[in-house]
Amino acid sequence: MKCSIDPAVTEVLNNHKGGNKLKTAWDRYEAQQPQCGFGELGVCCRHCMQGPCRIDPFGEGPDRGICGATADTIVARGVARAVAGGTASHSGHALHIAHVLKKMLAGKTPDYAIKDEVKLKAVAGRCGIAIEGRSSKEIAQDLVEKALSEFGDKGEALTWAATTVTKARLETFSKLGIVPTSIDGTIAEVMHRTTYGVDADPVNILLGALKCAVADYTACHLATDLSDILFGTPQPVVSKANLGVLKEDAVNIALHGHNPLLSDIIAQVASEPEMIAEAQAAGAAGGLNVVGICCTGNEIMMRHGIPLATSSISQEVAIMTGAIDAMVVDYQCIMPAIATAAECFHTKVITTMPIAKMPGAEHIAFSDENAVECARAILRQGIERFKSRNPDKVCIPQKSSTAIAGFSAEAIVAALAKVNADDPLKPLIDNIVAGNIRGICLFAGCNTVKVPQDHNYIEMVKKLLAENVLILATGCASSAYARHGFMTSEATIRYAGKGLAAVLTVIGEAAGLGGPLPPVLHMGSCVDNPRAVDVAVAIANKLGVDVSQLPVVASAPEAVTEKAVAIGTWAVAGGLPTHLGVVPPVLGSKLVTEVLTSTVKDLLGGYFIVEPDPAKAAVALLTVIDERRAGLGL
Ligand code: MSK
């Protein structure tokens, strides 16, 4: 199978100078074949030491684990634990930002400041915090206490969940008993109920998973809000994407992971004249070239226009260009294989977080109290490594695409306000009603070795755009569309249907872009998915309906991580039909499969659509969009 449809990735895979022994994720996937069929179906249980227990999917062997758990129970527990794993990741990310904000307000982190007071007031106001006559610091102090209270048990609905969904959605959550009162408590509850001898009712376990997913949504929303307050709410910015953004004559520093706490500071420090001079003194005429990988790449592209080198699945390929002097990582989606790949080149891999170290990497503990000095020390490591770069091993594909990024919900509303200042959502809603915008699809999630990288994304988006579906993208989905040139005005002209192209042209020109808005709007990293919810909720509230009635769908056509499972599950809880292009490990239970793809529709409006064929998946999403349009009388 082809590894990737990204020509830059393919070029490096074919021509790198790392030697034959260098293996990639695709090689290791090959070596794993055939993968465990029990695991693929979700019917292997390792929750106690009497196991592992496996249920025979053909009905000829054991139909129960040693404790008596059925396939339904085992599969449901697997789903719930995956959601809890994803939620724990987002919780850690969000809590980290909240702690830094708190320390900043106490004067302990001088390198951070409130960058976006408008956002601070908007979030605080939404959370019920008094604004009038108060200083930003006073407001922020109340807000950070409110944020921190979301992680422990506050004994009432989580504020970030309750205040960012429609009233009807909150009532639906309440009826089903899936309103979390604690982010971390809900994760612990899932771990408790799915351990040996607790919850054996598969439907009850899935309700627990949905509640945990709502906690995940809360953590993601909180992380995005606090990041915007500290680092600024993204606004449209023109940048570049793909491996061609690496420079032969510069010190290339790749920032990889998720949390902007480190990467934003490095991005700022890298433009200091003294740091650039140090790089030049080391022989790099081009100075310092900071690039992003994975969702850190999305964060710094959205806020600083820093180019994105590649996505998570091809992180090793970035090293195989032989041109990265330091790869600096924080946490999440960082393959330990990068340290092995780096051994074949001069690249230094630098870990920075106490919970995410890696054999073969150098650890430089990141201190938020001393962030700028830490960032400088990290950059100097890269500058030092540049001196041992072997030019004969450099293989930089001359391939990159322009990408307009920075479409936070606020930026989208601001662009619409250029068309109608009094009622910004009106042009969007009018065009949905008129059919110029047939629907909206949020693409999220990762790239997987199980599909040629980006294949499903590109196939689906071409079909949906031609049918006038506006595309929002986050995480590695946005990386795919940025690298393949879907975030430009030209892409609108080339791929969008007539109605959609006309709308995007009016908005783009009114917003001063000198051409149409891109047909795929980059909304940020994977933690930023709630930005898309904010847009959908604003439309729903204006129309007086729930999100589950809107012609809005979601897709994770190349999903990988537990975080993607958590996000997909809250998208379903939020009322969105959500496509998965990779079959999740649930087919070992008819009941669980039925609940997730059908029963849940009656309860929440959202449900999973599993379709590996991207052409069929696009048709399925269009069908759903049309059903919903009909439901609204459109
Ligand atoms: S990085 S969670 S591989 S989107 Fe956010 Fe990409 Fe998926 Fe990680």
GROMACS .gro file of C-alpha atoms in nm, residues 15-443:
model
  429
   15ASN     CA    1   1.527   0.960  -0.129
   16HIS     CA    2   1.629   1.006   0.233
   17LYS     CA    3   1.988   0.942   0.336
   18GLY     CA    4   1.921   0.775   0.667
   19GLY     CA    5   2.018   0.428   0.545
   20ASN     CA    6   1.823   0.108   0.494
   21LYS     CA    7   1.788   0.033   0.861
   22LEU     CA    8   1.574   0.338   0.921
   23LYS     CA    9   1.217   0.222   0.967
   24THR     CA   10   0.904   0.435   0.971
   25ALA     CA   11   0.554   0.393   1.112
   26TRP     CA   12   0.451   0.243   0.778
   27ASP     CA   13   0.731  -0.018   0.797
   28ARG     CA   14   0.637  -0.106   1.152
   29TYR     CA   15   0.271  -0.136   1.052
   30GLU     CA   16   0.375  -0.381   0.782
   31ALA     CA   17   0.577  -0.580   1.035
   32GLN     CA   18   0.271  -0.603   1.262
   33GLN     CA   19   0.062  -0.784   1.000
   34PRO     CA   20  -0.163  -0.961   1.059
   35GLN     CA   21  -0.282  -0.752   1.352
   36CYS     CA   22  -0.472  -0.925   1.629
   37GLY     CA   23  -0.828  -0.996   1.515
   38PHE     CA   24  -0.958  -1.006   1.872
   39GLY     CA   25  -0.811  -0.664   1.937
   40GLU     CA   26  -0.953  -0.526   1.615
   41LEU     CA   27  -1.300  -0.637   1.718
   42GLY     CA   28  -1.258  -0.507   2.072
   43VAL     CA   29  -1.323  -0.846   2.235
   44CYS     CA   30  -0.996  -0.886   2.423
   45CYS     CA   31  -1.012  -0.790   2.792
   46ARG     CA   32  -0.700  -0.722   3.003
   47HIS     CA   33  -0.864  -0.550   3.295
   48CYS     CA   34  -0.756  -0.817   3.545
   49MET     CA   35  -0.470  -1.063   3.584
   50GLN     CA   36  -0.685  -1.368   3.524
   51GLY     CA   37  -0.689  -1.263   3.162
   52PRO     CA   38  -0.634  -1.178   2.892
   53CYS     CA   39  -0.978  -1.310   2.803
   54ARG     CA   40  -1.097  -1.326   2.446
   55ILE     CA   41  -1.448  -1.384   2.318
   56ASP     CA   42  -1.480  -1.596   2.007
   57PRO     CA   43  -1.648  -1.371   1.749
   58PHE     CA   44  -1.766  -1.676   1.552
   59GLY     CA   45  -1.962  -1.819   1.843
   60GLU     CA   46  -1.763  -2.141   1.849
   61GLY     CA   47  -1.538  -2.074   2.148
   62PRO     CA   48  -1.574  -1.886   2.477
   63ASP     CA   49  -1.862  -1.641   2.484
   64ARG     CA   50  -1.767  -1.495   2.822
   65GLY     CA   51  -1.454  -1.382   3.002
   66ILE     CA   52  -1.348  -1.556   3.325
   67CYS     CA   53  -1.554  -1.310   3.534
   68GLY     CA   54  -1.854  -1.367   3.307
   69ALA     CA   55  -1.822  -1.044   3.106
   70THR     CA   56  -1.981  -1.074   2.764
   71ALA     CA   57  -1.847  -0.932   2.438
   72ASP     CA   58  -2.093  -0.644   2.481
   73THR     CA   59  -1.952  -0.556   2.821
   74ILE     CA   60  -1.591  -0.593   2.709
   75VAL     CA   61  -1.637  -0.381   2.396
   76ALA     CA   62  -1.828  -0.110   2.584
   77ARG     CA   63  -1.555  -0.097   2.850
   78GLY     CA   64  -1.295  -0.054   2.574
   79VAL     CA   65  -1.484   0.239   2.423
   80ALA     CA   66  -1.531   0.406   2.761
   81ARG     CA   67  -1.164   0.368   2.855
   82ALA     CA   68  -1.055   0.514   2.522
   83VAL     CA   69  -1.277   0.817   2.585
   84ALA     CA   70  -1.132   0.848   2.935
   85GLY     CA   71  -0.777   0.832   2.793
   86GLY     CA   72  -0.852   1.111   2.550
   87THR     CA   73  -1.024   1.317   2.817
   88ALA     CA   74  -0.727   1.277   3.052
   89SER     CA   75  -0.501   1.418   2.778
   90HIS     CA   76  -0.718   1.722   2.722
   91SER     CA   77  -0.765   1.766   3.096
   92GLY     CA   78  -0.388   1.771   3.150
   93HIS     CA   79  -0.344   2.020   2.867
   94ALA     CA   80  -0.619   2.250   2.997
   95LEU     CA   81  -0.511   2.228   3.360
   96HIS     CA   82  -0.153   2.315   3.266
   97ILE     CA   83  -0.270   2.638   3.102
   98ALA     CA   84  -0.496   2.723   3.395
   99HIS     CA   85  -0.205   2.677   3.637
  100VAL     CA   86   0.019   2.906   3.433
  101LEU     CA   87  -0.255   3.169   3.415
  102LYS     CA   88  -0.293   3.150   3.793
  103LYS     CA   89   0.083   3.179   3.845
  104MET     CA   90   0.096   3.468   3.600
  105LEU     CA   91  -0.169   3.654   3.800
  106ALA     CA   92   0.036   3.594   4.114
  107GLY     CA   93   0.338   3.749   3.941
  108LYS     CA   94   0.529   3.420   3.921
  109THR     CA   95   0.551   3.381   3.543
  110PRO     CA   96   0.678   3.714   3.407
  111ASP     CA   97   0.699   3.590   3.048
  112TYR     CA   98   0.324   3.543   3.016
  113ALA     CA   99   0.058   3.813   3.004
  114ILE     CA  100  -0.307   3.860   2.919
  115LYS     CA  101  -0.289   3.920   2.546
  116ASP     CA  102  -0.658   3.926   2.466
  117GLU     CA  103  -0.868   4.127   2.708
  118VAL     CA  104  -1.171   4.117   2.480
  119LYS     CA  105  -1.169   3.738   2.493
  120LEU     CA  106  -1.109   3.744   2.868
  121LYS     CA  107  -1.420   3.954   2.918
  122ALA     CA  108  -1.625   3.752   2.675
  123VAL     CA  109  -1.537   3.421   2.844
  124ALA     CA  110  -1.576   3.563   3.194
  125GLY     CA  111  -1.913   3.716   3.106
  126ARG     CA  112  -2.032   3.386   2.964
  127CYS     CA  113  -1.922   3.213   3.285
  128GLY     CA  114  -2.126   3.454   3.498
  129ILE     CA  115  -1.831   3.657   3.631
  130ALA     CA  116  -1.888   4.029   3.692
  131ILE     CA  117  -1.708   4.250   3.438
  132GLU     CA  118  -1.826   4.605   3.496
  133GLY     CA  119  -1.585   4.835   3.675
  134ARG     CA  120  -1.330   4.560   3.736
  135SER     CA  121  -0.971   4.533   3.619
  136SER     CA  122  -0.859   4.258   3.383
  137LYS     CA  123  -0.658   4.108   3.665
  138GLU     CA  124  -0.960   4.088   3.896
  139ILE     CA  125  -1.171   3.933   3.623
  140ALA     CA  126  -0.896   3.686   3.532
  141GLN     CA  127  -0.852   3.586   3.895
  142ASP     CA  128  -1.219   3.492   3.920
  143LEU     CA  129  -1.202   3.319   3.586
  144VAL     CA  130  -0.903   3.106   3.673
  145GLU     CA  131  -1.064   2.997   4.001
  146LYS     CA  132  -1.376   2.905   3.806
  147ALA     CA  133  -1.161   2.714   3.557
  148LEU     CA  134  -0.974   2.524   3.827
  149SER     CA  135  -1.302   2.432   3.995
  150GLU     CA  136  -1.403   2.243   3.679
  151PHE     CA  137  -1.140   1.976   3.749
  152GLY     CA  138  -1.247   1.889   4.105
  153ASP     CA  139  -1.604   1.805   4.197
  154LYS     CA  140  -1.805   2.126   4.200
  155GLY     CA  141  -2.136   1.953   4.268
  156GLU     CA  142  -2.311   2.117   3.974
  157ALA     CA  143  -2.291   2.112   3.595
  158LEU     CA  144  -1.953   2.214   3.457
  159THR     CA  145  -1.966   2.581   3.363
  160TRP     CA  146  -1.783   2.542   3.033
  161ALA     CA  147  -2.025   2.268   2.928
  162ALA     CA  148  -2.342   2.434   3.048
  163THR     CA  149  -2.273   2.778   2.903
  164THR     CA  150  -2.149   2.683   2.557
  165VAL     CA  151  -2.420   2.451   2.428
  166THR     CA  152  -2.781   2.525   2.340
  167LYS     CA  153  -3.042   2.519   2.617
  168ALA     CA  154  -3.210   2.223   2.448
  169ARG     CA  155  -2.880   2.032   2.436
  170LEU     CA  156  -2.820   2.085   2.806
  171GLU     CA  157  -3.171   1.955   2.879
  172THR     CA  158  -3.098   1.648   2.665
  173PHE     CA  159  -2.775   1.586   2.856
  174SER     CA  160  -2.959   1.625   3.187
  175LYS     CA  161  -3.233   1.381   3.088
  176LEU     CA  162  -2.971   1.120   3.002
  177GLY     CA  163  -2.770   1.188   3.318
  178ILE     CA  164  -2.458   1.278   3.121
  179VAL     CA  165  -2.387   1.623   3.261
  180PRO     CA  166  -2.045   1.601   3.426
  181THR     CA  167  -1.976   1.784   3.751
  182SER     CA  168  -1.601   1.734   3.736
  183ILE     CA  169  -1.358   1.682   3.449
  184ASP     CA  170  -1.112   1.464   3.638
  185GLY     CA  171  -1.381   1.303   3.852
  186THR     CA  172  -1.559   1.183   3.541
  187ILE     CA  173  -1.240   1.028   3.406
  188ALA     CA  174  -1.191   0.853   3.739
  189GLU     CA  175  -1.554   0.739   3.732
  190VAL     CA  176  -1.502   0.570   3.395
  191MET     CA  177  -1.187   0.399   3.519
  192HIS     CA  178  -1.378   0.284   3.829
  193ARG     CA  179  -1.689   0.159   3.656
  194THR     CA  180  -1.487  -0.032   3.393
  195THR     CA  181  -1.250  -0.203   3.634
  196TYR     CA  182  -1.294  -0.564   3.742
  197GLY     CA  183  -1.639  -0.634   3.876
  198VAL     CA  184  -1.813  -0.296   3.860
  199ASP     CA  185  -2.036  -0.191   3.569
  200ALA     CA  186  -2.132  -0.484   3.346
  201ASP     CA  187  -2.426  -0.320   3.169
  202PRO     CA  188  -2.297  -0.221   2.823
  203VAL     CA  189  -2.554   0.055   2.772
  204ASN     CA  190  -2.488   0.202   3.115
  205ILE     CA  191  -2.113   0.193   3.042
  206LEU     CA  192  -2.170   0.376   2.712
  207LEU     CA  193  -2.371   0.643   2.894
  208GLY     CA  194  -2.069   0.681   3.121
  209ALA     CA  195  -1.852   0.718   2.811
  210LEU     CA  196  -2.082   0.991   2.677
  211LYS     CA  197  -2.067   1.177   3.008
  212CYS     CA  198  -1.689   1.153   2.999
  213ALA     CA  199  -1.692   1.282   2.642
  214VAL     CA  200  -1.888   1.588   2.759
  215ALA     CA  201  -1.612   1.637   3.019
  216ASP     CA  202  -1.361   1.614   2.734
  217TYR     CA  203  -1.549   1.884   2.543
  218THR     CA  204  -1.537   2.098   2.857
  219ALA     CA  205  -1.160   2.052   2.891
  220CYS     CA  206  -1.101   2.130   2.524
  221HIS     CA  207  -1.316   2.443   2.535
  222LEU     CA  208  -1.149   2.563   2.851
  223ALA     CA  209  -0.802   2.504   2.703
  224THR     CA  210  -0.888   2.699   2.388
  225ASP     CA  211  -1.040   2.989   2.582
  226LEU     CA  212  -0.747   3.025   2.820
  227SER     CA  213  -0.495   2.989   2.535
  228ASP     CA  214  -0.666   3.270   2.348
  229ILE     CA  215  -0.660   3.488   2.659
  230LEU     CA  216  -0.288   3.425   2.712
  231PHE     CA  217  -0.167   3.417   2.352
  232GLY     CA  218  -0.433   3.597   2.152
  233THR     CA  219  -0.738   3.479   1.960
  234PRO     CA  220  -0.629   3.373   1.611
  235GLN     CA  221  -0.703   3.601   1.318
  236PRO     CA  222  -0.653   3.522   0.949
  237VAL     CA  223  -0.288   3.489   0.862
  238VAL     CA  224  -0.108   3.372   0.548
  239SER     CA  225   0.152   3.101   0.591
  240LYS     CA  226   0.298   2.795   0.418
  241ALA     CA  227   0.266   2.424   0.475
  242ASN     CA  228   0.469   2.116   0.390
  243LEU     CA  229   0.827   1.998   0.415
  244GLY     CA  230   0.942   2.256   0.162
  245VAL     CA  231   0.923   2.514   0.444
  246LEU     CA  232   1.251   2.376   0.581
  247LYS     CA  233   1.554   2.581   0.478
  248GLU     CA  234   1.894   2.455   0.382
  249ASP     CA  235   2.069   2.771   0.497
  250ALA     CA  236   1.892   2.814   0.831
  251VAL     CA  237   1.884   2.644   1.168
  252ASN     CA  238   1.560   2.449   1.146
  253ILE     CA  239   1.380   2.408   1.475
  254ALA     CA  240   1.069   2.189   1.464
  255LEU     CA  241   0.814   2.237   1.743
  256HIS     CA  242   0.596   1.934   1.794
  257GLY     CA  243   0.319   1.838   2.033
  258HIS     CA  244   0.019   2.034   2.153
  259ASN     CA  245   0.040   2.294   2.425
  260PRO     CA  246   0.115   2.655   2.321
  261LEU     CA  247   0.270   2.732   2.662
  262LEU     CA  248   0.613   2.637   2.533
  263SER     CA  249   0.584   2.675   2.157
  264ASP     CA  250   0.437   3.025   2.168
  265ILE     CA  251   0.730   3.148   2.377
  266ILE     CA  252   0.984   2.979   2.146
  267ALA     CA  253   0.810   3.133   1.846
  268GLN     CA  254   0.847   3.477   2.004
  269VAL     CA  255   1.208   3.430   2.114
  270ALA     CA  256   1.318   3.296   1.775
  271SER     CA  257   1.256   3.638   1.620
  272GLU     CA  258   1.490   3.816   1.864
  273PRO     CA  259   1.779   3.973   1.668
  274GLU     CA  260   2.035   3.830   1.915
  275MET     CA  261   1.909   3.475   1.859
  276ILE     CA  262   1.912   3.521   1.483
  277ALA     CA  263   2.265   3.661   1.506
  278GLU     CA  264   2.375   3.356   1.706
  279ALA     CA  265   2.239   3.128   1.435
  280GLN     CA  266   2.417   3.328   1.168
  281ALA     CA  267   2.742   3.322   1.364
  282ALA     CA  268   2.712   2.943   1.363
  283GLY     CA  269   2.711   2.952   0.983
  284ALA     CA  270   2.338   2.960   0.912
  285ALA     CA  271   2.306   3.260   0.681
  286GLY     CA  272   1.928   3.220   0.686
  287GLY     CA  273   1.916   3.252   1.065
  288LEU     CA  274   1.653   3.064   1.261
  289ASN     CA  275   1.367   2.887   1.092
  290VAL     CA  276   1.099   2.769   1.333
  291VAL     CA  277   0.846   2.527   1.185
  292GLY     CA  278   0.556   2.338   1.335
  293ILE     CA  279   0.456   1.975   1.340
  294CYS     CA  280   0.125   1.824   1.447
  295CYS     CA  281  -0.102   2.043   1.660
  296THR     CA  282   0.175   2.259   1.799
  297GLY     CA  283   0.222   2.346   1.434
  298ASN     CA  284  -0.143   2.444   1.413
  299GLU     CA  285  -0.119   2.657   1.728
  300ILE     CA  286   0.179   2.861   1.610
  301MET     CA  287   0.055   2.882   1.253
  302MET     CA  288  -0.282   3.019   1.372
  303ARG     CA  289  -0.128   3.279   1.603
  304HIS     CA  290   0.205   3.365   1.442
  305GLY     CA  291   0.183   3.251   1.079
  306ILE     CA  292   0.474   3.012   1.142
  307PRO     CA  293   0.488   2.751   0.865
  308LEU     CA  294   0.373   2.397   0.924
  309ALA     CA  295   0.618   2.125   0.819
  310THR     CA  296   0.400   1.817   0.842
  311SER     CA  297   0.144   1.626   1.046
  312SER     CA  298   0.172   1.370   1.321
  313ILE     CA  299   0.200   1.053   1.114
  314SER     CA  300   0.494   1.191   0.912
  315GLN     CA  301   0.688   1.333   1.209
  316GLU     CA  302   0.975   1.089   1.142
  317VAL     CA  303   0.978   1.196   0.779
  318ALA     CA  304   1.054   1.551   0.890
  319ILE     CA  305   1.370   1.421   1.058
  320MET     CA  306   1.451   1.214   0.748
  321THR     CA  307   1.496   1.535   0.552
  322GLY     CA  308   1.828   1.559   0.740
  323ALA     CA  309   1.758   1.929   0.779
  324ILE     CA  310   1.603   1.950   1.124
  325ASP     CA  311   1.856   2.056   1.380
  326ALA     CA  312   1.633   2.022   1.682
  327MET     CA  313   1.290   1.873   1.728
  328VAL     CA  314   1.138   2.013   2.045
  329VAL     CA  315   0.840   1.829   2.188
  330ASP     CA  316   0.594   1.873   2.473
  331TYR     CA  317   0.324   1.608   2.489
  332GLN     CA  318   0.071   1.400   2.292
  333CYS     CA  319   0.104   1.240   1.948
  334ILE     CA  320   0.483   1.229   1.972
  335MET     CA  321   0.610   0.893   1.851
  336PRO     CA  322   0.907   0.757   2.048
  337ALA     CA  323   1.038   0.653   1.705
  338ILE     CA  324   1.161   1.008   1.641
  339ALA     CA  325   1.457   0.951   1.871
  340THR     CA  326   1.550   0.641   1.669
  341ALA     CA  327   1.515   0.827   1.340
  342ALA     CA  328   1.726   1.111   1.480
  343GLU     CA  329   2.013   0.866   1.546
  344CYS     CA  330   2.057   0.839   1.168
  345PHE     CA  331   2.104   1.215   1.137
  346HIS     CA  332   2.243   1.499   1.344
  347THR     CA  333   1.900   1.601   1.479
  348LYS     CA  334   1.865   1.657   1.852
  349VAL     CA  335   1.531   1.554   1.998
  350ILE     CA  336   1.450   1.762   2.305
  351THR     CA  337   1.177   1.662   2.546
  352THR     CA  338   1.054   1.933   2.779
  353MET     CA  339   0.774   1.801   2.999
  354PRO     CA  340   0.820   1.588   3.312
  355ILE     CA  341   0.546   1.346   3.203
  356ALA     CA  342   0.679   1.297   2.849
  357LYS     CA  343   1.039   1.180   2.832
  358MET     CA  344   1.187   0.951   2.571
  359PRO     CA  345   1.491   0.721   2.552
  360GLY     CA  346   1.746   0.875   2.316
  361ALA     CA  347   1.622   1.232   2.363
  362GLU     CA  348   1.775   1.507   2.572
  363HIS     CA  349   1.547   1.641   2.841
  364ILE     CA  350   1.544   2.015   2.906
  365ALA     CA  351   1.283   2.075   3.175
  366PHE     CA  352   1.061   2.362   3.068
  367SER     CA  353   1.000   2.610   3.343
  368ASP     CA  354   0.703   2.839   3.302
  369GLU     CA  355   0.853   3.066   3.569
  370ASN     CA  356   1.151   3.120   3.341
  371ALA     CA  357   0.998   3.055   3.001
  372VAL     CA  358   1.198   3.292   2.783
  373GLU     CA  359   1.535   3.177   2.919
  374CYS     CA  360   1.427   2.816   2.871
  375ALA     CA  361   1.323   2.892   2.514
  376ARG     CA  362   1.660   3.055   2.445
  377ALA     CA  363   1.846   2.755   2.590
  378ILE     CA  364   1.644   2.522   2.370
  379LEU     CA  365   1.709   2.730   2.057
  380ARG     CA  366   2.083   2.733   2.136
  381GLN     CA  367   2.082   2.354   2.137
  382GLY     CA  368   1.948   2.364   1.784
  383ILE     CA  369   2.205   2.622   1.679
  384GLU     CA  370   2.483   2.402   1.819
  385ARG     CA  371   2.349   2.099   1.636
  386PHE     CA  372   2.334   2.288   1.307
  387LYS     CA  373   2.715   2.288   1.310
  388SER     CA  374   2.718   1.909   1.273
  389ARG     CA  375   2.454   1.891   1.000
  390ASN     CA  376   2.578   1.681   0.707
  391PRO     CA  377   2.482   1.862   0.383
  392ASP     CA  378   2.510   1.533   0.194
  393LYS     CA  379   2.227   1.392   0.400
  394VAL     CA  380   1.990   1.683   0.339
  395CYS     CA  381   1.681   1.605   0.131
  396ILE     CA  382   1.432   1.892   0.144
  397PRO     CA  383   1.149   1.850  -0.106
  398GLN     CA  384   1.079   2.180  -0.278
  399LYS     CA  385   0.712   2.142  -0.208
  400SER     CA  386   0.490   2.364   0.000
  401SER     CA  387   0.150   2.526  -0.033
  402THR     CA  388   0.023   2.862   0.074
  403ALA     CA  389  -0.226   2.834   0.359
  404ILE     CA  390  -0.454   3.100   0.503
  405ALA     CA  391  -0.513   2.998   0.864
  406GLY     CA  392  -0.642   3.166   1.179
  407PHE     CA  393  -1.017   3.114   1.150
  408SER     CA  394  -1.125   3.119   1.512
  409ALA     CA  395  -1.500   3.153   1.562
  410GLU     CA  396  -1.436   3.520   1.637
  411ALA     CA  397  -1.243   3.562   1.311
  412ILE     CA  398  -1.524   3.399   1.113
  413VAL     CA  399  -1.782   3.628   1.274
  414ALA     CA  400  -1.554   3.928   1.207
  415ALA     CA  401  -1.529   3.833   0.838
  416LEU     CA  402  -1.908   3.797   0.820
  417ALA     CA  403  -1.948   4.132   0.993
  418LYS     CA  404  -1.782   4.294   0.694
  419VAL     CA  405  -2.084   4.184   0.494
  420ASN     CA  406  -2.344   4.267   0.760
  421ALA     CA  407  -2.211   4.461   1.056
  422ASP     CA  408  -2.544   4.463   1.244
  423ASP     CA  409  -2.616   4.096   1.207
  424PRO     CA  410  -2.298   3.903   1.113
  425LEU     CA  411  -2.456   3.557   1.114
  426LYS     CA  412  -2.731   3.664   0.874
  427PRO     CA  413  -2.528   3.623   0.553
  428LEU     CA  414  -2.424   3.275   0.662
  429ILE     CA  415  -2.776   3.170   0.759
  430ASP     CA  416  -2.934   3.328   0.451
  431ASN     CA  417  -2.698   3.135   0.227
  432ILE     CA  418  -2.763   2.809   0.411
  433VAL     CA  419  -3.136   2.869   0.368
  434ALA     CA  420  -3.092   2.956   0.000
  435GLY     CA  421  -2.885   2.641  -0.054
  436ASN     CA  422  -2.571   2.824  -0.162
  437ILE     CA  423  -2.419   2.662   0.140
  438ARG     CA  424  -2.577   2.317   0.144
  439GLY     CA  425  -2.424   2.229   0.478
  440ILE     CA  426  -2.114   2.248   0.693
  441CYS     CA  427  -1.871   1.965   0.763
  442LEU     CA  428  -1.607   1.973   1.035
  443PHE     CA  429  -1.307   1.757   0.948
   0.00000   0.00000   0.00000
